[in-house]
Amino acid sequence: MWTIEEGTEKIRSKGLKITSQRVGILKVLKGRKDHPSAEQVFREMKKDHPTISFATIYSTAQILEDAGLLQILTIDGHRVFFDPNPEPHAHYRCRKCGHVFDIPLPSGTLKKITEASGEIVESIQVYCYGTCSACISREREKDREPVGNSKNWQ
């Protein structure tokens, strides 16, 4: 994982100013495992930075992605999510509850793709969709619940 100092240095290396809003975005994203949406980051930032804009959030996220500190995810077609874990891994989105989480890729995936394609693969985005184990468990529990009141059947 990266530090706030590494993030500010990456912003500075692009010739950009280190603003309180950009540092705030770094603080909101650092170490997160929950893949916040741009809207969620905006809401969290709005408390301490009432003049924050979506443009600032997106442009800062793009700088961090270009610097290799962040992944910008377009996994659901409607919203953008951010993943501050830049290491190669896949993402899973449950079609029932919408939860987005990491799933590991087999080690050496990038190398295997590079060898198979003859191209230099620097990054990878793998999106998987289905029903998560929590939703499956809830559905099974629902199926086990008795339907209606037995007195009504007599």
XYZ file of C-alpha atoms in Angstrom:
154
model
C 0.000 0.000 0.000
C 1.066 3.568 -0.615
C 1.444 6.439 1.828
C 0.027 9.963 1.733
C 3.579 11.204 1.137
C 3.958 8.931 -1.913
C 0.643 10.208 -3.257
C 1.579 13.857 -2.807
C 4.955 13.221 -4.444
C 3.230 11.627 -7.466
C 0.954 14.686 -7.776
C 3.940 17.032 -7.448
C 5.914 15.026 -10.051
C 3.152 15.808 -12.584
C 3.855 19.513 -12.008
C 0.602 19.985 -10.105
C -0.102 21.830 -6.880
C -0.594 19.975 -3.630
C -3.977 21.332 -2.559
C -5.893 20.527 0.615
C -8.578 18.894 -1.543
C -6.079 16.586 -3.254
C -4.552 15.632 0.092
C -8.069 15.044 1.417
C -8.815 12.676 -1.469
C -5.587 10.791 -0.716
C -6.649 10.469 2.930
C -10.137 9.248 1.988
C -8.738 6.579 -0.377
C -5.599 5.422 1.455
C -5.829 1.856 2.696
C -9.488 1.354 1.738
C -10.701 -2.118 0.903
C -14.328 -1.236 0.120
C -13.967 0.288 -3.393
C -15.787 3.574 -2.761
C -17.695 5.147 -5.634
C -16.943 8.674 -6.827
C -20.225 9.721 -5.191
C -19.169 8.194 -1.870
C -15.794 9.978 -1.992
C -17.621 13.206 -2.868
C -19.963 12.847 0.156
C -17.066 12.077 2.501
C -15.012 14.984 1.157
C -17.903 17.474 1.261
C -17.816 17.569 5.095
C -14.341 19.106 5.319
C -14.130 20.533 1.788
C -17.512 22.072 0.936
C -16.253 23.431 -2.414
C -14.968 20.043 -3.675
C -16.154 19.121 -7.166
C -16.497 15.846 -8.993
C -13.985 17.200 -11.509
C -11.354 17.454 -8.747
C -12.125 13.929 -7.558
C -11.903 12.472 -11.067
C -8.781 14.407 -12.045
C -6.973 13.464 -8.815
C -8.017 9.820 -9.262
C -6.667 9.891 -12.827
C -3.328 11.281 -11.587
C -3.146 8.506 -8.967
C -4.043 5.842 -11.536
C -1.412 7.154 -13.965
C 1.088 7.024 -11.091
C 0.232 3.377 -10.370
C -1.351 4.054 -6.964
C -5.008 3.503 -7.812
C -7.334 1.582 -10.094
C -10.393 3.301 -11.526
C -13.148 0.726 -11.932
C -16.078 0.945 -14.331
C -17.529 -2.353 -13.216
C -21.243 -1.514 -13.251
C -21.668 0.846 -16.207
C -23.331 3.550 -14.098
C -20.782 4.558 -11.493
C -17.036 4.806 -11.140
C -15.382 3.040 -8.226
C -11.864 3.514 -6.869
C -9.498 0.811 -5.645
C -6.348 2.037 -3.898
C -4.757 -1.399 -4.317
C -2.729 -1.158 -7.537
C -1.514 -4.768 -7.459
C -2.970 -7.051 -10.168
C -6.204 -8.673 -9.012
C -9.741 -9.152 -10.298
C -12.957 -7.544 -9.111
C -16.281 -9.227 -8.464
C -19.625 -7.422 -8.487
C -22.709 -9.115 -7.131
C -25.670 -8.583 -9.459
C -28.105 -8.866 -6.535
C -26.664 -6.580 -3.822
C -24.130 -4.593 -5.874
C -21.212 -5.321 -3.531
C -17.787 -4.982 -5.207
C -14.795 -6.856 -3.825
C -11.366 -8.171 -4.801
C -10.677 -11.700 -5.942
C -7.117 -12.925 -6.456
C -5.644 -13.725 -9.836
C -3.353 -16.715 -10.182
C 0.267 -15.676 -9.754
C 2.020 -14.913 -13.011
C -1.162 -13.931 -14.871
C 0.386 -10.825 -16.456
C 3.463 -12.765 -17.519
C 1.337 -15.525 -19.071
C -0.762 -13.012 -21.012
C 2.398 -11.263 -22.212
C 3.925 -14.554 -23.352
C 0.730 -15.725 -25.061
C 0.069 -12.449 -26.869
C 3.597 -11.281 -27.627
C 2.529 -7.868 -26.318
C 3.835 -6.084 -23.237
C 1.024 -6.171 -20.676
C 1.459 -3.540 -17.978
C -1.906 -3.736 -16.275
C -5.066 -5.776 -16.368
C -8.717 -5.206 -15.468
C -10.760 -8.345 -14.846
C -14.408 -7.959 -13.872
C -16.446 -10.932 -12.717
C -20.211 -10.839 -12.195
C -22.606 -13.163 -10.430
C -24.260 -13.755 -7.070
C -22.044 -13.366 -4.014
C -21.924 -15.955 -1.246
C -23.757 -13.615 1.183
C -26.727 -13.299 -1.197
C -26.729 -17.049 -1.824
C -26.831 -17.650 1.947
C -29.704 -15.161 2.361
C -31.649 -16.878 -0.425
C -31.133 -20.289 1.168
C -32.288 -18.964 4.545
C -35.361 -17.428 2.900
C -36.174 -20.758 1.236
C -36.074 -22.498 4.641
C -38.505 -20.059 6.296
C -42.043 -21.387 6.725
C -44.525 -19.675 4.406
C -47.624 -18.211 6.038
C -49.287 -19.252 9.254
C -50.247 -22.943 9.489
C -53.607 -22.022 11.126
C -54.687 -20.428 7.862
C -54.360 -23.769 6.081
C -56.926 -25.625 8.180
